[in-house]
């Protein structure tokens, strides 16, 4: 690693906690270059210093790290050292997993050199017969389809430690509970990890009887039940009262896919008033970002102490959707500005790496690719593993199956397995 260092005249080396520390220690003693340690957590006693070691402002420091994925850990450390007026522009790492870290760090002014890249490592393993061709190819394919990591800097983040690492897809639902204060996001993470399901059923049926009977049957397999309450021919408040009882019995959230899309004052009335009184019974509702954040403020103004949240529709599943890249990005920003009410997104791609936000993906079915009316389907695995969905939304794949319970079990199993696989390897 020392031989690969990108420059010269380093007055200091600094290992990135934790595995970078012993490597930096060896380099420091062998090369006679003093070493710094940057704490992961600020000490609550003593000197309260974040960085230990002797240094002077302006000294050139080389960063040492074992493996980089997004580059976030390296950047966190560099940020602290730069605040202390140290000059840090170079890093040497052992293995570059090739998920965008070198580009991410380069955008932050940090030059990274690795001893070996994942592609090189795989070539070596293949040459020595330690992996087969199929594994080799699937790793290379995985690398090329996972270039979407990013780094969030202190200024961009408002999390407790000042740094929110953009690692949504690789974290377990359980570990993401601590990343958010939004009560329904926390509750949903908890339900998903306890019940071991990330399936949301879209209960698009037209009578209360069908709705309640379907919900009773699929209740044990879902984390969320999604409704379009205005397609019920016989809606009454009794229907939603019964639905709420089932939500308690089977531990799931109720999600009314109302897609609010008007000015704040109008949506506040639509949310709390009319025949449906959605705010009284729906934990979550969908919202279009189109009106700007007044729509979120309007809804939040009607909550009146209830525990409620919204999900921003940032990208639709239908063909010809007008949700452009620019629009998707703007929805992401809107969510960041309203984290007490926005639980996440409805999206077809990994819109955000922020672990606080839950990504729901509709347009999931095993046996079809379209419905003839613009809907486009992918499999549960493609939605979760490839596109980065946390929750899959399945309607007709379950409601119109000859055995909806068996179908629910199958979608549940596939989606959760894909999630477990995603978390284990990324
Ligand atoms: P399906 O039967 O699995 O196609 O039902 C999908 C459900 O998700 C249905 O209730 C739609 O209204 C909802 N949906 C969608 O399909 N695509 C989107 O982009 C959004 C919602 Br937003």
Coordinates of C-alpha atoms and ligand atoms in Angstrom, one line a residue:
X1 CA 0.0 0.0 0.0
X2 CA 2.9 2.3 0.8
X3 CA 4.5 1.7 -2.5
X4 CA 1.2 2.7 -4.2
X5 CA 0.8 6.0 -2.3
X6 CA -0.2 8.6 -4.8
X7 CA 2.2 11.4 -3.7
X8 CA 5.2 12.1 -1.5
X9 CA 6.3 14.2 1.4
X10 CA 3.5 13.1 3.7
X11 CA 4.1 14.4 7.2
X12 CA 1.3 12.2 8.7
X13 CA -0.8 9.1 8.0
X14 CA -4.3 8.5 9.2
X15 CA -6.1 5.2 9.2
X16 CA -9.9 5.1 8.7
X17 CA -11.5 3.4 11.7
X18 CA -11.5 0.6 12.3
X19 CA -9.6 -1.7 9.9
X20 CA -7.6 1.2 8.5
X21 CA -6.1 1.8 12.0
X22 CA -3.8 -1.3 12.3
X23 CA -2.7 -0.9 8.7
X24 CA -1.8 2.7 9.3
X25 CA 0.0 1.7 12.5
X26 CA 2.2 -0.7 10.6
X27 CA 2.9 1.9 7.9
X28 CA 3.6 4.6 10.5
X29 CA 6.2 2.5 12.4
X30 CA 7.8 1.0 9.3
X31 CA 8.1 4.3 7.4
X32 CA 8.7 6.5 10.4
X33 CA 5.8 8.7 9.6
X34 CA 3.7 10.0 12.6
X35 CA 0.1 8.8 12.7
X36 CA -3.2 10.4 13.6
X37 CA -6.3 8.6 14.9
X38 CA -9.7 10.1 14.2
X39 CA -12.3 8.8 16.7
X40 CA -15.5 7.4 15.4
X41 CA -17.4 8.9 18.3
X42 CA -16.5 12.0 20.2
X43 CA -15.3 11.1 23.7
X44 CA -17.6 12.1 26.5
X45 CA -14.8 12.7 28.9
X46 CA -11.2 14.0 29.1
X47 CA -10.1 16.1 26.2
X48 CA -13.1 15.5 24.1
X49 CA -10.9 15.6 21.1
X50 CA -12.0 14.0 17.8
X51 CA -8.4 13.6 16.5
X52 CA -5.5 12.2 18.6
X53 CA -1.8 12.7 17.7
X54 CA 0.6 15.5 17.2
X55 CA 0.1 17.7 14.2
X56 CA 0.4 21.2 12.9
X57 CA -2.0 23.1 10.6
X58 CA -1.1 22.7 7.0
X59 CA 0.7 19.4 7.3
X60 CA 0.1 16.9 4.5
X61 CA -1.7 13.7 5.6
X62 CA -2.2 10.5 3.7
X63 CA -5.4 8.5 4.3
X64 CA -5.2 4.7 4.7
X65 CA -8.2 2.4 4.3
X66 CA -8.8 -1.3 3.7
X67 CA -11.9 -1.4 1.5
X68 CA -14.0 1.3 -0.1
X69 CA -17.6 1.0 -1.3
X70 CA -19.1 4.5 -1.5
X71 CA -16.1 6.3 0.0
X72 CA -18.2 7.7 2.9
X73 CA -16.0 6.5 5.7
X74 CA -12.9 8.0 4.1
X75 CA -14.7 11.2 3.5
X76 CA -16.0 11.5 7.1
X77 CA -12.5 11.2 8.3
X78 CA -11.1 13.7 5.7
X79 CA -13.8 16.2 6.6
X80 CA -12.7 16.2 10.3
X81 CA -9.0 16.5 9.4
X82 CA -9.7 19.3 7.0
X83 CA -11.6 21.2 9.7
X84 CA -8.3 21.1 11.7
X85 CA -6.5 22.7 8.8
X86 CA -4.7 19.6 7.7
X87 CA -4.0 19.2 4.1
X88 CA -5.6 15.9 2.9
X89 CA -5.9 15.2 -0.7
X90 CA -4.7 11.6 -1.1
X91 CA -5.9 8.2 0.0
X92 CA -4.5 4.7 -0.5
X93 CA -6.8 1.7 -0.1
X94 CA -6.3 -2.0 -0.4
X95 CA -9.4 -3.1 -2.2
X96 CA -11.7 -0.8 -4.3
X97 CA -15.1 -2.6 -4.6
X98 CA -15.8 -0.3 -7.5
X99 CA -19.2 1.0 -6.5
X100 CA -18.4 4.6 -7.4
X101 CA -16.1 5.5 -4.5
X102 CA -13.2 6.8 -6.5
X103 CA -15.6 9.1 -8.5
X104 CA -17.4 10.2 -5.4
X105 CA -14.1 11.0 -3.6
X106 CA -12.6 12.6 -6.6
X107 CA -15.6 15.0 -6.8
X108 CA -14.7 15.9 -3.2
X109 CA -11.1 16.7 -4.2
X110 CA -9.7 13.4 -2.9
X111 CA -7.4 11.3 -5.1
X112 CA -7.7 7.6 -4.3
X113 CA -5.3 4.8 -5.4
X114 CA -6.0 1.2 -4.7
X115 CA -3.7 -1.8 -4.6
X116 CA -6.4 -4.0 -6.3
X117 CA -9.8 -3.4 -7.7
X118 CA -12.6 -6.0 -7.4
X119 CA -12.3 -6.7 -11.1
X120 CA -8.6 -7.4 -10.8
X121 CA -9.2 -9.5 -7.7
X122 CA -11.8 -11.6 -9.5
X123 CA -9.5 -12.1 -12.4
X124 CA -6.8 -13.4 -10.0
X125 CA -9.3 -15.7 -8.3
X126 CA -10.5 -17.0 -11.6
X127 CA -7.0 -17.6 -12.9
X128 CA -6.2 -19.7 -9.9
X129 CA -9.4 -21.7 -10.1
X130 CA -10.7 -20.3 -6.8
X131 CA -14.0 -19.0 -8.4
X132 CA -15.9 -20.4 -11.4
X133 CA -16.8 -18.5 -14.5
X134 CA -20.5 -18.1 -13.4
X135 CA -19.5 -16.4 -10.1
X136 CA -16.9 -14.3 -11.9
X137 CA -19.4 -13.1 -14.4
X138 CA -22.1 -12.4 -11.9
X139 CA -19.7 -10.3 -9.7
X140 CA -18.7 -8.3 -12.8
X141 CA -22.4 -7.8 -13.7
X142 CA -23.2 -6.8 -10.1
X143 CA -20.4 -4.2 -10.2
X144 CA -21.6 -2.6 -13.4
X145 CA -25.2 -2.4 -12.2
X146 CA -24.3 -0.9 -8.8
X147 CA -22.6 2.4 -9.4
X148 CA -25.1 4.5 -7.6
X149 CA -23.5 5.1 -4.2
X150 CA -23.0 8.7 -3.0
X151 CA -21.6 10.6 -0.1
X152 CA -23.5 13.0 2.0
X153 CA -21.5 15.7 3.6
X154 CA -22.2 17.4 6.9
X155 CA -23.8 20.5 5.3
X156 CA -26.2 18.3 3.3
X157 CA -27.3 16.3 6.3
X158 CA -29.2 17.0 9.5
X159 CA -28.7 13.7 11.3
X160 CA -27.6 13.5 14.9
X161 CA -23.9 12.9 14.2
X162 CA -24.0 15.4 11.4
X163 CA -23.3 12.7 8.9
X164 CA -26.0 10.6 7.2
X165 CA -24.3 7.9 5.2
X166 CA -26.2 7.1 2.0
X167 CA -26.4 3.3 2.6
X168 CA -30.1 2.7 2.5
X169 CA -29.9 -0.4 0.4
X170 CA -27.3 -2.2 2.4
X171 CA -28.8 -1.7 5.8
X172 CA -31.3 -4.0 7.6
X173 CA -34.8 -2.6 8.4
X174 CA -34.0 -3.1 12.0
X175 CA -30.9 -1.0 11.9
X176 CA -32.7 1.8 10.1
X177 CA -35.2 2.4 13.0
X178 CA -32.5 4.5 14.7
X179 CA -32.0 6.7 11.7
X180 CA -35.4 8.3 11.8
X181 CA -37.6 10.1 14.2
X182 CA -40.7 9.7 12.0
X183 CA -42.9 7.5 14.2
X184 CA -44.6 5.6 11.3
X185 CA -41.3 5.0 9.5
X186 CA -40.0 3.6 12.8
X187 CA -43.1 1.5 13.2
X188 CA -42.9 0.2 9.7
X189 CA -39.3 -0.8 10.0
X190 CA -40.2 -2.6 13.2
X191 CA -43.1 -4.4 11.6
X192 CA -41.0 -5.5 8.7
X193 CA -38.2 -6.9 10.8
X194 CA -40.5 -8.6 13.3
X195 CA -43.0 -10.1 10.8
X196 CA -40.3 -10.7 8.2
X197 CA -42.3 -9.3 5.4
X198 CA -41.9 -6.3 3.0
X199 CA -45.1 -7.0 1.1
X200 CA -47.8 -4.4 0.7
X201 CA -51.0 -5.7 -0.8
X202 CA -53.0 -3.2 -3.0
X203 CA -56.5 -4.2 -2.0
X204 CA -58.2 -2.9 -5.1
X205 CA -61.6 -4.5 -4.7
X206 CA -65.0 -2.9 -5.0
X207 CA -67.1 -3.9 -2.0
X208 CA -66.5 -3.7 1.8
X209 CA -67.1 -7.4 2.2
X210 CA -64.4 -8.3 -0.3
X211 CA -62.0 -5.8 1.2
X212 CA -62.4 -7.1 4.8
X213 CA -62.4 -10.7 3.8
X214 CA -59.2 -10.3 1.7
X215 CA -57.5 -8.3 4.5
X216 CA -58.3 -10.9 7.1
X217 CA -56.7 -13.5 4.9
X218 CA -53.6 -11.7 3.8
X219 CA -53.1 -9.8 7.1
X220 CA -50.5 -12.2 8.5
X221 CA -48.3 -11.8 5.4
X222 CA -48.2 -8.1 4.9
X223 CA -46.6 -5.0 6.5
X224 CA -48.9 -2.5 4.7
X225 CA -52.4 -2.7 3.2
X226 CA -52.9 -0.2 0.4
X227 CA -56.4 1.0 -0.4
X228 CA -58.1 3.1 -3.0
X229 CA -61.1 3.8 -0.8
X230 CA -63.0 5.7 -3.5
X231 CA -63.4 2.5 -5.6
X232 CA -65.6 0.9 -2.9
X233 CA -69.2 0.9 -4.0
X234 CA -70.5 0.7 -0.4
X235 CA -68.0 2.8 1.6
X236 CA -69.0 3.5 5.2
X237 CA -67.1 4.5 8.3
X238 CA -67.9 1.0 9.6
X239 CA -65.7 -0.4 6.9
X240 CA -62.7 1.5 7.9
X241 CA -63.3 0.9 11.6
X242 CA -63.2 -2.9 10.8
X243 CA -60.1 -2.3 8.7
X244 CA -58.4 -0.6 11.6
X245 CA -59.3 -3.5 13.9
X246 CA -57.6 -5.9 11.4
X247 CA -54.6 -3.6 11.2
X248 CA -54.2 -4.0 15.0
X249 CA -54.9 -7.7 15.0
X250 CA -52.4 -8.5 12.2
X251 CA -49.9 -5.6 12.9
X252 CA -49.8 -3.7 9.6
X253 CA -50.2 -0.1 8.5
X254 CA -53.0 1.3 6.4
X255 CA -52.0 3.2 3.3
X256 CA -54.6 5.2 1.4
X257 CA -53.3 5.7 -2.2
X258 CA -55.1 9.0 -2.5
X259 CA -52.4 10.8 -4.5
X260 CA -53.1 14.3 -3.1
X261 CA -52.0 16.8 -5.7
X262 CA -53.5 20.2 -5.1
X263 CA -52.7 23.4 -3.1
X264 CA -52.2 23.0 0.6
X265 CA -55.5 24.4 1.7
X266 CA -57.5 22.1 -0.6
X267 CA -55.7 18.9 0.3
X268 CA -56.1 19.7 4.0
X269 CA -59.9 19.7 3.5
X270 CA -59.8 16.6 1.2
X271 CA -57.7 14.8 3.8
X272 CA -59.8 15.5 6.9
X273 CA -63.3 16.1 5.4
X274 CA -65.9 14.7 3.0
X275 CA -67.3 11.3 3.4
X276 CA -64.0 9.5 3.8
X277 CA -62.3 11.5 6.5
X278 CA -59.0 9.8 5.4
X279 CA -56.9 11.4 8.2
X280 CA -59.0 9.5 10.8
X281 CA -58.1 6.0 9.6
X282 CA -55.2 6.0 7.1
X283 CA -51.7 5.9 8.7
X284 CA -50.1 6.8 5.4
X285 CA -51.3 8.6 2.2
X286 CA -49.6 9.2 -1.2
X287 CA -48.9 12.7 -2.3
X288 CA -47.7 14.1 -5.7
X289 CA -44.8 16.4 -5.5
X290 CA -46.1 18.5 -8.4
X291 CA -47.8 21.3 -6.4
X292 CA -44.5 22.0 -4.4
X293 CA -44.2 21.5 -0.7
X294 CA -47.4 23.3 0.2
X295 CA -49.2 20.0 -0.4
X296 CA -47.1 18.5 2.4
X297 CA -47.6 21.4 4.7
X298 CA -51.4 21.4 4.0
X299 CA -51.7 17.7 4.9
X300 CA -49.5 18.1 8.0
X301 CA -51.8 20.9 9.1
X302 CA -54.8 18.6 9.2
X303 CA -53.2 15.9 11.3
X304 CA -54.0 17.4 14.7
X305 CA -51.8 15.2 16.9
X306 CA -52.5 11.9 15.2
X307 CA -49.5 9.8 14.1
X308 CA -49.6 10.2 10.4
X309 CA -47.2 10.3 7.4
X310 CA -47.1 10.6 3.7
X311 CA -45.3 8.9 0.8
X312 CA -44.1 11.1 -2.1
X313 CA -44.9 9.7 -5.5
X314 CA -41.6 10.4 -7.2
X315 CA -41.7 8.0 -10.1
X316 CA -44.7 6.0 -11.6
X317 CA -44.8 2.5 -12.9
X318 CA -46.9 3.3 -15.9
X319 CA -45.5 3.6 -19.4
X320 CA -45.1 7.2 -20.7
X321 CA -45.0 8.6 -17.1
X322 CA -44.0 12.3 -17.0
X323 CA -41.8 11.9 -13.9
X324 CA -38.4 13.0 -15.3
X325 CA -35.0 12.7 -13.6
X326 CA -35.3 16.3 -12.6
X327 CA -38.7 15.7 -11.1
X328 CA -37.5 12.7 -9.2
X329 CA -34.5 14.7 -7.8
X330 CA -36.8 17.5 -6.7
X331 CA -39.1 15.1 -4.9
X332 CA -36.0 13.8 -3.0
X333 CA -35.2 17.4 -1.9
X334 CA -38.8 18.0 -0.8
X335 CA -38.7 14.9 1.3
X336 CA -35.4 16.0 3.0
X337 CA -37.0 19.2 3.9
X338 CA -40.0 17.5 5.5
X339 CA -38.7 14.5 7.3
X340 CA -41.2 14.7 10.1
X341 CA -44.0 13.9 7.7
X342 CA -42.5 12.2 4.7
X343 CA -41.9 8.5 5.3
X344 CA -40.5 7.7 1.9
X345 CA -41.2 7.5 -1.8
X346 CA -43.2 5.5 -4.3
X347 CA -40.6 4.9 -7.0
X348 CA -39.3 2.5 -9.6
X349 CA -35.6 3.1 -8.9
X350 CA -33.4 3.7 -5.9
X351 CA -34.3 7.4 -5.7
X352 CA -32.5 7.9 -2.4
X353 CA -29.7 6.3 -0.4
X354 CA -30.9 8.0 2.7
X355 CA -31.7 5.2 5.2
X356 CA -34.5 7.2 6.8
X357 CA -36.7 6.9 3.7
X358 CA -38.7 3.8 2.8
X359 CA -39.0 3.1 -0.9
X360 CA -42.3 1.5 -2.1
X361 CA -42.4 0.0 -5.6
X362 CA -45.7 -0.9 -7.4
X363 CA -45.9 -2.6 -10.7
X364 CA -44.9 -6.0 -9.4
X365 CA -46.2 -9.2 -10.8
X366 CA -44.8 -12.7 -11.4
X367 CA -46.7 -13.8 -14.4
X368 CA -47.2 -10.7 -16.5
X369 CA -45.2 -7.7 -17.9
X370 CA -48.1 -5.4 -18.6
X371 CA -51.9 -5.1 -18.1
X372 CA -52.8 -3.6 -21.4
X373 CA -53.6 -0.2 -19.8
X374 CA -50.1 1.1 -19.3
X375 CA -49.1 -0.7 -16.2
X376 CA -45.6 -2.2 -16.4
X377 CA -44.6 -5.1 -14.2
X378 CA -41.3 -6.4 -12.8
X379 CA -40.7 -9.4 -10.5
X380 CA -40.4 -9.0 -6.7
X381 CA -36.7 -9.8 -7.0
X382 CA -36.1 -7.3 -9.7
X383 CA -38.0 -4.6 -7.7
X384 CA -36.1 -5.3 -4.4
X385 CA -32.7 -6.5 -5.5
X386 CA -32.1 -4.6 -8.7
X387 CA -34.2 -1.5 -8.3
X388 CA -33.7 -1.1 -4.5
X389 CA -37.3 -1.2 -3.3
X390 CA -37.9 -1.7 0.4
X391 CA -41.5 -2.6 0.1
X392 CA -43.2 -4.1 -2.9
X393 CA -46.8 -3.2 -3.7
X394 CA -48.7 -6.1 -5.3
X395 CA -52.4 -5.8 -6.4
X396 CA -53.9 -8.1 -9.1
X397 CA -51.0 -10.6 -8.8
X398 CA -52.6 -11.4 -5.4
X399 CA -56.2 -10.2 -5.6
X400 CA -57.0 -12.0 -8.9
X401 CA -55.0 -15.1 -8.1
X402 CA -57.1 -18.3 -7.7
X403 CA -55.7 -18.6 -4.2
X404 CA -54.8 -15.1 -2.9
X405 CA -53.3 -16.4 0.3
X406 CA -50.9 -18.7 -1.5
X407 CA -50.0 -15.9 -3.9
X408 CA -49.4 -13.5 -1.0
X409 CA -47.1 -16.0 0.7
X410 CA -45.2 -16.5 -2.6
X411 CA -44.7 -12.7 -3.1
X412 CA -43.8 -12.2 0.5
X413 CA -41.2 -14.9 0.4
X414 CA -39.6 -13.8 -2.8
X415 CA -39.5 -10.1 -1.8
X416 CA -38.1 -10.8 1.7
X417 CA -35.4 -13.2 0.3
X418 CA -34.4 -10.6 -2.2
X419 CA -34.1 -8.0 0.6
X420 CA -32.0 -10.4 2.8
X421 CA -29.7 -11.1 -0.1
X422 CA -29.4 -7.4 -0.9
X423 CA -28.5 -6.5 2.7
X424 CA -26.0 -9.4 3.0
X425 CA -23.9 -8.7 0.0
X426 CA -23.9 -4.9 -0.5
Ligands
LIG1 P1 -51.5 -3.9 -9.7 O1 -52.8 -4.6 -9.7 O2 -50.4 -4.7 -9.0 O3 -51.1 -3.4 -11.0 O4 -51.8 -2.7 -8.7 C1 -50.8 -1.7 -8.4 C2 -51.3 -0.7 -7.4 O5 -50.4 0.3 -7.2 C3 -52.6 0.0 -7.9 O6 -53.4 0.2 -6.7 C4 -52.1 1.3 -8.4 O7 -53.0 2.3 -8.3 C5 -50.9 1.6 -7.6 N1 -49.8 2.3 -8.3 C6 -49.2 1.8 -9.4 O8 -49.5 0.7 -9.9 N2 -48.1 2.5 -10.0 C7 -47.7 3.7 -9.5 O9 -46.8 4.3 -10.0 C8 -48.4 4.2 -8.3 C9 -49.4 3.5 -7.7 BR1 -47.8 5.8 -7.6

